[in-house]
Amino acid sequence: MSVTEYRVLAGPEGYLPPAAASMGVALPEEGEALVEGKIVPEKEAMRKIAEKLLTAKNPVFFPGPLLLWAWKEGVAEKAKAVKDLAEAAGAKIIPMPDYRPKYPMINPAIEINPNHPNLTIWHNKIDACVFIGVHCHYANVALKIIRGGTDCYTIALCGEMGHEDAMISLRDVDLPKIKKVTEMVKEMKKEGLK
Amino acid sequence: MNKSLFKISPGFEDIMPAEYRELVEHGPYEKGFGVSDLGTFKELIEEHPLCAGCGLALSLRMILASLPKPEDTIIVGSTGCSSIAFPQVALHNIHSLFGNQNALASGLKRALKLRFPDKIKDVVVIAGDGATADIGLDMVMQSWFRRENITTIMLDNEAYANTGGQESGMSPQGTILNMAPTGKKFPKISLPEIAREAGCAYAAAVSPAHPKRLEKAVRRAILLAREIGPTYIQVFSPCPTNYKFKPHETIARIKQREKDGTFSIKEYISPEAQEWLAQIEEVKK
């Protein structure tokens, strides 16, 4: 067994990177988050997200079906908050409307598909991305493919327990938490970070 | 699915790819469209990578346009040419292991009945002739014997078409294909008759050369599967690539086969199904 601590860093790590969970990366407890495989207080991870978004050349949000479709009460409000966050960070938005493996018909300029997310990242030269509203199993697949084949920095804003395979992962992300990250982005911009 | 759930979150309309916006605005959900409305609404199949002139693609397009309740239909597919098209279909669809489609569909339908006892959820198997009549025949027959409330639609291109052209049980006797150079030694399987004897409430053979007939068969089969028991439709979908005719000759090919008696439209309705259909007709009047 390796004694080296596994770090979840931007790739390309290789064709088949290991699942971070299999390398000993555990999910955070409530109030905590993951930064590059290490458990940290949630606030620290939020600051890191704001920093990464503001310093990236081409940050992009990838909202998934849970956010793109107004399928239950509260989604529209959350969607608006995510749009505000993307605007504050100067990030583009590329949607993941569903999970059909539409290869090779996908247009990587305007959509992302979890089965080959690397195409969208390569095509648009994305160096930091944010997953939100993507069902856990598809987020896990996509995050691993991105880490394996690209140098993109991945951030997962997860409504459940978080994602080990993202470089930064928040858990239990709800409307107040999205707004909090937006505030941090605005504050850091005022402080001169961009 | 309630159509009211199928709306884009406000503010994201402009970033959604056009085909999704069109599906929301002009899709067939809750509209009751049929094959005669093709060209006036956004179809459930966006594009597909199947060959030019593919009879199977044409049949699939018509079947999707004929579904009585697309918003509450779940399709179960299997390996074959159709499985290459299904990722482009804007309906719930599940790809099963090769030949396992009817077993999966049976379990799915039973689960849906338990989960949504007050809602109609149509489970429709759409698979090729290899998956239905050869590799998956066991599962197909068992779903009929057990009277599962599912519809099985076979897209019959009379070959294993995307693996280079091997004969299937549905290829006519004497057929010569790329990988069947000496000709098929036994006749085409009579699956509509087998379906009838195996307990299907409805069995039919149709083709895209007669769209209204195909639509009627699809609607009858799905409605009877809801109410009575298993149903089966065989859609003759000639393959220009493996049978080596020109892509624009697909429909002519079907008509030629009708003329020489090697393909005919069939319809078998069980007495119970007949009675139910008569009651529906009476209510309509």
Coordinates of C-alpha atoms in Angstrom, one line a residue:
Chain A
M1 CA 0.0 0.0 0.0
S2 CA 1.3 3.4 -0.9
V3 CA 2.1 5.7 2.0
T4 CA 2.1 8.8 -0.2
E5 CA -1.0 11.0 0.4
Y6 CA -3.0 11.2 -2.8
R7 CA -3.8 14.7 -3.9
V8 CA -6.7 15.5 -6.3
L9 CA -4.9 17.9 -8.6
A10 CA -5.5 19.2 -12.1
G11 CA -4.4 16.7 -14.7
P12 CA -3.9 15.3 -17.3
E13 CA -3.4 12.4 -14.9
G14 CA -3.6 9.7 -17.6
Y15 CA -6.2 7.7 -19.4
L16 CA -7.7 6.0 -16.4
P17 CA -7.1 8.0 -13.2
P18 CA -8.1 6.2 -10.0
A19 CA -11.3 7.1 -8.2
A20 CA -10.0 9.4 -5.4
A21 CA -12.1 7.4 -2.9
S22 CA -10.1 4.4 -3.8
M23 CA -6.9 6.3 -3.0
G24 CA -8.1 7.2 0.5
V25 CA -9.9 10.5 0.0
A26 CA -12.9 10.6 2.2
L27 CA -16.0 12.7 1.9
P28 CA -16.3 15.7 4.3
E29 CA -18.7 15.9 7.3
E30 CA -21.2 18.7 7.6
G31 CA -19.6 22.1 7.8
E32 CA -16.5 20.8 6.0
A33 CA -15.3 20.6 2.4
L34 CA -12.6 19.0 0.3
V35 CA -9.8 21.0 -1.3
E36 CA -7.5 18.9 -3.5
G37 CA -8.2 15.7 -1.5
K38 CA -7.9 17.3 2.0
I39 CA -10.8 18.0 4.4
V40 CA -10.9 21.7 5.3
P41 CA -13.5 24.0 7.0
E42 CA -16.2 25.0 4.5
K43 CA -15.4 28.7 4.6
E44 CA -11.8 28.0 3.6
A45 CA -13.0 26.0 0.6
M46 CA -15.4 28.8 -0.4
R47 CA -12.6 31.3 -0.4
K48 CA -10.5 29.0 -2.5
I49 CA -13.4 28.6 -5.0
A50 CA -13.7 32.4 -5.3
E51 CA -9.9 32.7 -5.8
K52 CA -9.8 30.0 -8.4
L53 CA -12.7 31.5 -10.4
L54 CA -11.2 34.9 -10.3
T55 CA -7.7 33.9 -11.3
A56 CA -8.7 31.5 -14.1
K57 CA -8.4 32.6 -17.7
N58 CA -11.6 31.0 -18.8
P59 CA -13.8 29.8 -16.0
V60 CA -17.0 28.0 -17.0
F61 CA -20.1 26.8 -15.1
F62 CA -21.6 23.5 -16.1
P63 CA -25.1 23.5 -14.7
G64 CA -26.8 20.0 -15.0
P65 CA -30.4 18.9 -15.3
L66 CA -31.3 19.4 -11.7
L67 CA -30.7 23.1 -12.1
L68 CA -31.5 23.7 -15.8
W69 CA -35.0 22.3 -15.6
A70 CA -37.5 24.0 -13.2
W71 CA -38.8 20.6 -12.0
K72 CA -39.7 21.5 -8.4
E73 CA -40.1 24.5 -6.2
G74 CA -37.0 26.4 -5.3
V75 CA -35.0 25.4 -8.4
A76 CA -35.7 28.7 -10.3
E77 CA -34.3 30.7 -7.3
K78 CA -31.2 28.5 -7.1
A79 CA -30.7 28.8 -10.9
K80 CA -30.9 32.6 -10.6
A81 CA -28.3 32.5 -7.8
V82 CA -26.0 30.4 -9.9
K83 CA -26.3 32.8 -12.8
D84 CA -25.5 35.7 -10.5
L85 CA -22.4 33.8 -9.2
A86 CA -21.2 33.1 -12.7
E87 CA -21.7 36.8 -13.7
A88 CA -19.9 38.0 -10.6
A89 CA -17.0 35.7 -11.4
G90 CA -17.0 36.6 -15.1
A91 CA -17.6 33.0 -16.0
K92 CA -19.4 31.6 -19.0
I93 CA -22.2 29.0 -18.7
I94 CA -22.3 25.8 -20.8
P95 CA -25.2 23.6 -20.1
M96 CA -25.5 19.8 -19.5
P97 CA -29.2 19.4 -20.3
D98 CA -29.3 15.6 -20.0
Y99 CA -27.0 12.6 -19.9
R100 CA -27.7 10.9 -23.2
P101 CA -24.4 9.7 -24.7
K102 CA -24.9 11.8 -27.8
Y103 CA -21.4 11.1 -29.2
P104 CA -20.4 12.0 -31.8
M105 CA -23.3 14.4 -32.4
I106 CA -22.6 16.8 -29.4
N107 CA -21.7 20.3 -30.3
P108 CA -18.9 21.1 -27.8
A109 CA -19.1 24.8 -28.3
I110 CA -22.6 25.0 -26.7
E111 CA -23.0 21.9 -24.5
I112 CA -21.2 19.4 -22.3
N113 CA -22.0 15.7 -22.0
P114 CA -20.9 13.7 -19.0
N115 CA -19.7 10.8 -21.1
H116 CA -17.1 12.9 -22.9
P117 CA -16.7 16.2 -21.0
N118 CA -13.1 16.5 -22.2
L119 CA -14.4 17.5 -25.7
T120 CA -16.1 20.6 -24.4
I121 CA -13.1 21.5 -22.2
W122 CA -10.6 21.1 -25.0
H123 CA -12.8 22.9 -27.6
N124 CA -13.4 26.0 -25.4
K125 CA -9.9 25.9 -23.7
I126 CA -11.5 25.9 -20.2
D127 CA -9.1 26.1 -17.3
A128 CA -11.5 26.1 -14.4
C129 CA -15.0 24.6 -14.2
V130 CA -17.9 24.4 -11.8
F131 CA -20.3 21.4 -11.7
I132 CA -23.7 22.1 -10.2
G133 CA -27.0 20.4 -10.5
V134 CA -25.5 17.2 -12.0
H135 CA -26.6 13.9 -10.5
C136 CA -23.8 12.3 -8.4
H137 CA -23.0 9.3 -10.6
Y138 CA -22.6 11.4 -13.7
A139 CA -20.7 14.1 -12.0
N140 CA -18.3 11.4 -10.7
V141 CA -17.8 10.0 -14.2
A142 CA -17.3 13.4 -15.8
L143 CA -14.9 14.7 -13.0
K144 CA -12.7 11.6 -13.4
I145 CA -12.6 12.0 -17.2
I146 CA -11.7 15.7 -16.9
R147 CA -8.9 14.9 -14.4
G148 CA -7.6 12.1 -16.6
G149 CA -7.5 14.0 -19.9
T150 CA -7.3 17.7 -19.3
D151 CA -5.6 20.3 -17.1
C152 CA -8.9 21.9 -16.1
Y153 CA -9.4 22.7 -12.4
T154 CA -12.7 21.2 -11.2
I155 CA -15.1 22.5 -8.6
A156 CA -18.2 20.7 -7.5
L157 CA -21.0 22.5 -5.8
C158 CA -22.9 19.5 -4.6
G159 CA -26.4 19.4 -3.0
E160 CA -25.6 16.1 -1.3
M161 CA -22.3 14.9 0.3
G162 CA -19.7 16.2 -2.1
H163 CA -17.4 14.7 -4.7
E164 CA -13.9 13.3 -3.9
D165 CA -13.0 13.5 -7.6
A166 CA -13.3 17.3 -7.8
M167 CA -10.4 19.5 -6.8
I168 CA -12.7 21.5 -4.6
S169 CA -16.0 20.2 -3.4
L170 CA -18.6 21.8 -1.2
R171 CA -21.4 19.7 0.3
D172 CA -25.1 20.5 1.1
V173 CA -25.0 23.5 -1.3
D174 CA -28.2 25.4 -1.0
L175 CA -29.4 28.9 -1.9
P176 CA -27.7 30.7 1.1
K177 CA -24.3 28.9 0.4
I178 CA -24.4 29.9 -3.3
K179 CA -25.1 33.5 -2.3
K180 CA -22.3 33.4 0.2
V181 CA -19.8 32.3 -2.4
T182 CA -21.1 35.1 -4.7
E183 CA -20.4 37.6 -1.9
M184 CA -16.9 36.3 -1.4
V185 CA -16.2 36.6 -5.1
K186 CA -17.5 40.2 -5.1
E187 CA -15.4 41.0 -2.0
M188 CA -12.2 39.5 -3.4
K189 CA -12.8 41.4 -6.6
K190 CA -13.0 44.6 -4.6
E191 CA -9.8 43.6 -2.9
G192 CA -8.2 43.6 -6.3
L193 CA -8.1 39.9 -7.2
K194 CA -8.9 39.2 -10.8
Chain B
M1 CA -44.1 13.0 -16.5
N2 CA -46.2 16.1 -16.3
K3 CA -45.4 18.5 -19.1
S4 CA -45.4 21.3 -16.5
L5 CA -42.2 19.8 -15.2
F6 CA -40.6 20.1 -18.6
K7 CA -39.7 23.8 -18.5
I8 CA -36.3 25.5 -18.6
S9 CA -35.3 27.4 -15.4
P10 CA -35.8 31.1 -16.0
G11 CA -32.7 32.8 -17.1
F12 CA -31.2 29.8 -18.7
E13 CA -33.3 29.8 -21.9
D14 CA -30.6 31.5 -23.9
I15 CA -27.8 29.1 -23.1
M16 CA -29.8 25.9 -23.8
P17 CA -29.0 24.2 -27.1
A18 CA -31.7 25.0 -29.7
E19 CA -33.1 21.4 -29.9
Y20 CA -34.0 21.5 -26.2
R21 CA -35.8 24.8 -26.6
E22 CA -37.6 23.5 -29.6
L23 CA -38.7 20.4 -27.7
V24 CA -40.2 22.5 -24.9
E25 CA -41.9 24.9 -27.3
H26 CA -42.9 22.6 -30.2
G27 CA -42.4 19.0 -29.0
P28 CA -45.2 16.4 -29.2
Y29 CA -45.7 16.0 -25.4
E30 CA -49.4 16.0 -24.4
K31 CA -50.3 17.1 -28.0
G32 CA -51.7 13.9 -29.4
F33 CA -49.8 14.2 -32.7
G34 CA -49.5 11.3 -35.1
V35 CA -47.7 10.4 -38.4
S36 CA -49.8 12.8 -40.4
D37 CA -48.5 15.7 -38.3
L38 CA -44.8 14.9 -39.1
G39 CA -43.2 18.1 -40.3
T40 CA -45.3 20.3 -38.1
F41 CA -43.7 19.6 -34.7
K42 CA -40.3 19.0 -33.2
E43 CA -39.7 15.3 -33.5
L44 CA -38.4 13.1 -30.7
I45 CA -35.4 12.1 -32.8
E46 CA -33.1 14.9 -33.5
E47 CA -30.5 13.4 -35.8
H48 CA -29.2 9.9 -36.1
P49 CA -26.0 8.3 -37.3
L50 CA -27.7 5.5 -39.3
C51 CA -27.0 4.8 -43.0
A52 CA -28.7 6.8 -45.8
G53 CA -32.0 5.2 -46.7
C54 CA -32.1 3.1 -43.5
G55 CA -35.6 1.5 -43.2
L56 CA -35.1 1.1 -39.5
A57 CA -34.5 4.9 -39.1
L58 CA -37.7 5.6 -41.0
S59 CA -39.7 3.1 -39.0
L60 CA -38.3 4.5 -35.7
R61 CA -39.3 8.0 -36.7
M62 CA -42.9 6.8 -37.5
I63 CA -43.1 4.7 -34.3
L64 CA -42.0 7.7 -32.2
A65 CA -44.6 9.9 -33.9
S66 CA -47.3 7.3 -33.2
L67 CA -46.8 6.9 -29.4
P68 CA -50.1 7.7 -27.7
K69 CA -48.4 9.3 -24.6
P70 CA -44.8 10.0 -25.3
E71 CA -44.3 12.0 -22.1
D72 CA -45.1 8.8 -20.1
T73 CA -43.4 6.2 -22.4
I74 CA -40.2 4.4 -21.5
I75 CA -38.4 2.6 -24.3
V76 CA -36.2 -0.4 -23.7
G77 CA -33.8 -1.1 -26.5
S78 CA -31.1 -3.6 -27.1
T79 CA -27.8 -3.9 -29.0
G80 CA -28.1 -3.4 -32.8
C81 CA -28.5 -0.6 -35.3
S82 CA -31.3 1.0 -33.3
S83 CA -29.1 1.3 -30.3
I84 CA -26.9 3.7 -32.2
A85 CA -29.9 6.0 -32.8
F86 CA -31.4 5.9 -29.3
P87 CA -29.0 8.3 -27.7
Q88 CA -30.5 10.9 -30.0
V89 CA -34.1 10.2 -28.9
A90 CA -35.7 12.6 -26.5
L91 CA -37.5 10.0 -24.4
H92 CA -36.6 7.9 -21.4
N93 CA -34.8 5.0 -23.0
I94 CA -32.8 2.2 -21.5
H95 CA -30.2 0.2 -23.3
S96 CA -30.3 -3.4 -22.1
L97 CA -27.8 -6.2 -22.5
F98 CA -28.1 -7.8 -25.9
G99 CA -31.2 -9.9 -25.9
N100 CA -32.2 -9.0 -22.3
Q101 CA -34.7 -6.3 -23.3
N102 CA -38.0 -8.0 -22.5
A103 CA -36.8 -9.3 -19.1
L104 CA -35.7 -5.7 -18.3
A105 CA -39.0 -4.3 -19.6
S106 CA -41.1 -6.8 -17.6
G107 CA -39.3 -5.8 -14.4
L108 CA -39.6 -2.1 -15.2
K109 CA -43.3 -2.3 -15.9
R110 CA -44.0 -4.2 -12.7
A111 CA -42.0 -1.6 -10.7
L112 CA -43.8 1.3 -12.4
K113 CA -47.2 -0.3 -11.5
L114 CA -46.1 -0.4 -7.9
R115 CA -44.5 3.1 -7.8
F116 CA -47.2 4.9 -9.8
P117 CA -50.4 2.8 -9.3
D118 CA -52.7 5.7 -10.5
K119 CA -50.7 6.7 -13.6
I120 CA -50.3 5.3 -17.0
K121 CA -46.7 4.4 -17.9
D122 CA -46.2 2.7 -21.2
V123 CA -43.2 0.4 -21.5
V124 CA -42.3 -0.3 -25.1
V125 CA -39.4 -2.5 -26.2
I126 CA -37.9 -1.5 -29.5
A127 CA -35.2 -3.8 -30.7
G128 CA -33.8 -5.4 -33.8
D129 CA -34.5 -8.8 -35.2
G130 CA -31.4 -10.4 -33.8
A131 CA -32.2 -9.2 -30.3
T132 CA -35.8 -10.2 -30.6
A133 CA -36.0 -13.4 -32.6
D134 CA -32.5 -14.9 -31.9
I135 CA -30.5 -13.8 -28.9
G136 CA -33.4 -12.6 -26.8
L137 CA -36.1 -15.0 -27.9
D138 CA -36.1 -16.7 -24.5
M139 CA -36.8 -13.4 -22.7
V140 CA -39.3 -12.3 -25.4
M141 CA -41.3 -15.6 -25.1
Q142 CA -41.2 -15.6 -21.3
S143 CA -42.6 -12.0 -21.2
W144 CA -45.5 -13.3 -23.4
F145 CA -46.1 -16.5 -21.5
R146 CA -46.2 -14.4 -18.3
R147 CA -48.6 -11.9 -19.8
E148 CA -46.5 -8.9 -19.0
N149 CA -48.2 -5.6 -19.9
I150 CA -45.5 -4.5 -22.4
T151 CA -45.4 -3.8 -26.1
T152 CA -42.6 -5.4 -28.1
I153 CA -41.7 -3.8 -31.4
M154 CA -39.2 -5.6 -33.6
L155 CA -37.4 -3.5 -36.2
D156 CA -36.9 -6.2 -38.8
N157 CA -34.0 -5.5 -41.2
E158 CA -33.5 -9.2 -41.7
A159 CA -29.8 -9.2 -40.8
Y160 CA -27.2 -8.4 -38.2
A161 CA -26.5 -5.2 -40.0
N162 CA -24.0 -3.2 -38.0
T163 CA -21.5 -6.1 -37.6
G164 CA -20.9 -6.6 -41.2
G165 CA -24.0 -8.5 -42.4
Q166 CA -24.7 -11.9 -40.8
E167 CA -27.9 -13.7 -41.4
S168 CA -30.5 -13.6 -38.6
G169 CA -33.4 -15.8 -37.9
M170 CA -35.5 -13.2 -39.7
S171 CA -33.5 -13.3 -43.0
P172 CA -35.5 -15.0 -45.7
Q173 CA -34.3 -18.5 -46.8
G174 CA -31.6 -18.2 -49.5
T175 CA -30.5 -14.8 -48.4
I176 CA -26.8 -14.1 -49.3
L177 CA -25.1 -11.5 -47.1
N178 CA -21.5 -10.4 -46.7
M179 CA -20.9 -12.9 -43.9
A180 CA -23.5 -15.5 -45.1
P181 CA -22.0 -16.2 -48.6
T182 CA -23.5 -19.6 -49.1
G183 CA -27.1 -18.4 -48.4
K184 CA -29.4 -18.9 -45.5
K185 CA -30.5 -22.5 -45.1
F186 CA -33.8 -22.2 -43.2
P187 CA -36.9 -20.0 -43.6
K188 CA -37.7 -16.7 -41.9
I189 CA -39.2 -17.2 -38.4
S190 CA -42.9 -16.6 -38.3
L191 CA -42.8 -14.5 -35.1
P192 CA -46.3 -12.8 -35.4
E193 CA -47.9 -16.3 -35.4
I194 CA -45.6 -17.4 -32.5
A195 CA -46.6 -14.3 -30.6
R196 CA -50.3 -15.0 -31.2
E197 CA -49.9 -18.6 -29.9
A198 CA -47.7 -17.5 -27.0
G199 CA -50.4 -15.3 -25.4
C200 CA -50.1 -11.9 -27.1
A201 CA -53.3 -9.9 -27.1
Y202 CA -52.3 -8.3 -30.3
A203 CA -49.7 -9.2 -33.0
A204 CA -49.1 -7.4 -36.2
A205 CA -46.6 -7.1 -39.1
V206 CA -46.4 -3.6 -40.7
S207 CA -44.0 -1.4 -42.6
P208 CA -43.1 2.3 -43.1
A209 CA -44.5 2.0 -46.6
H210 CA -48.0 2.3 -45.0
P211 CA -47.5 5.0 -42.3
K212 CA -51.2 5.2 -41.1
R213 CA -51.3 1.4 -40.8
L214 CA -48.1 1.4 -38.8
E215 CA -49.5 4.2 -36.6
K216 CA -52.7 2.3 -36.0
A217 CA -50.8 -0.9 -35.0
V218 CA -48.5 1.0 -32.6
R219 CA -51.5 2.7 -30.9
R220 CA -53.5 -0.5 -30.7
A221 CA -50.5 -2.4 -29.4
I222 CA -49.7 0.1 -26.6
L223 CA -53.3 0.6 -25.5
L224 CA -53.9 -3.2 -25.4
A225 CA -50.7 -3.7 -23.5
R226 CA -52.0 -1.3 -20.9
E227 CA -55.4 -3.0 -20.6
I228 CA -55.1 -6.7 -21.6
G229 CA -51.6 -8.2 -22.0
P230 CA -48.5 -8.4 -24.1
T231 CA -48.5 -7.2 -27.6
Y232 CA -46.1 -7.5 -30.5
I233 CA -45.4 -5.6 -33.7
Q234 CA -43.0 -6.5 -36.4
V235 CA -41.9 -3.6 -38.6
F236 CA -40.3 -4.6 -41.9
S237 CA -37.3 -2.2 -42.2
P238 CA -35.1 -3.1 -45.2
C239 CA -31.4 -2.4 -45.0
P240 CA -29.9 -0.8 -48.1
T241 CA -26.3 -1.3 -46.8
N242 CA -26.4 -5.1 -46.4
Y243 CA -29.0 -6.0 -48.9
K244 CA -27.2 -3.8 -51.4
F245 CA -29.9 -1.6 -52.9
K246 CA -29.9 2.2 -53.4
P247 CA -30.9 4.3 -50.3
H248 CA -33.9 5.9 -52.2
E249 CA -35.3 2.4 -53.0
T250 CA -36.3 1.4 -49.5
I251 CA -40.0 1.9 -49.8
A252 CA -40.0 0.5 -53.4
R253 CA -38.3 -2.6 -51.9
I254 CA -41.0 -3.1 -49.4
K255 CA -43.7 -2.7 -52.0
Q256 CA -41.9 -5.2 -54.3
R257 CA -41.8 -7.7 -51.4
E258 CA -45.5 -7.2 -50.9
K259 CA -46.1 -7.8 -54.6
D260 CA -44.0 -11.0 -54.7
G261 CA -45.7 -12.3 -51.5
T262 CA -42.6 -12.4 -49.3
F263 CA -43.9 -9.7 -47.0
S264 CA -47.5 -9.1 -46.0
I265 CA -49.3 -6.9 -43.5
K266 CA -50.7 -9.0 -40.7
E267 CA -52.9 -8.4 -37.7
Y268 CA -54.0 -10.9 -35.0
I269 CA -56.3 -9.7 -32.2
S270 CA -57.3 -12.0 -29.3
P271 CA -61.0 -12.2 -28.6
E272 CA -60.6 -10.3 -25.3
A273 CA -58.7 -7.6 -27.1
Q274 CA -61.2 -7.5 -29.9
E275 CA -64.0 -7.0 -27.3
W276 CA -62.1 -4.2 -25.6
L277 CA -61.4 -2.4 -28.9
A278 CA -65.1 -2.7 -29.9
Q279 CA -66.0 -1.1 -26.6
I280 CA -63.6 1.8 -27.3
E281 CA -65.0 2.2 -30.8
E282 CA -68.5 2.3 -29.3
V283 CA -67.5 5.0 -26.8
K284 CA -65.9 7.0 -29.6
K285 CA -69.2 6.9 -31.6

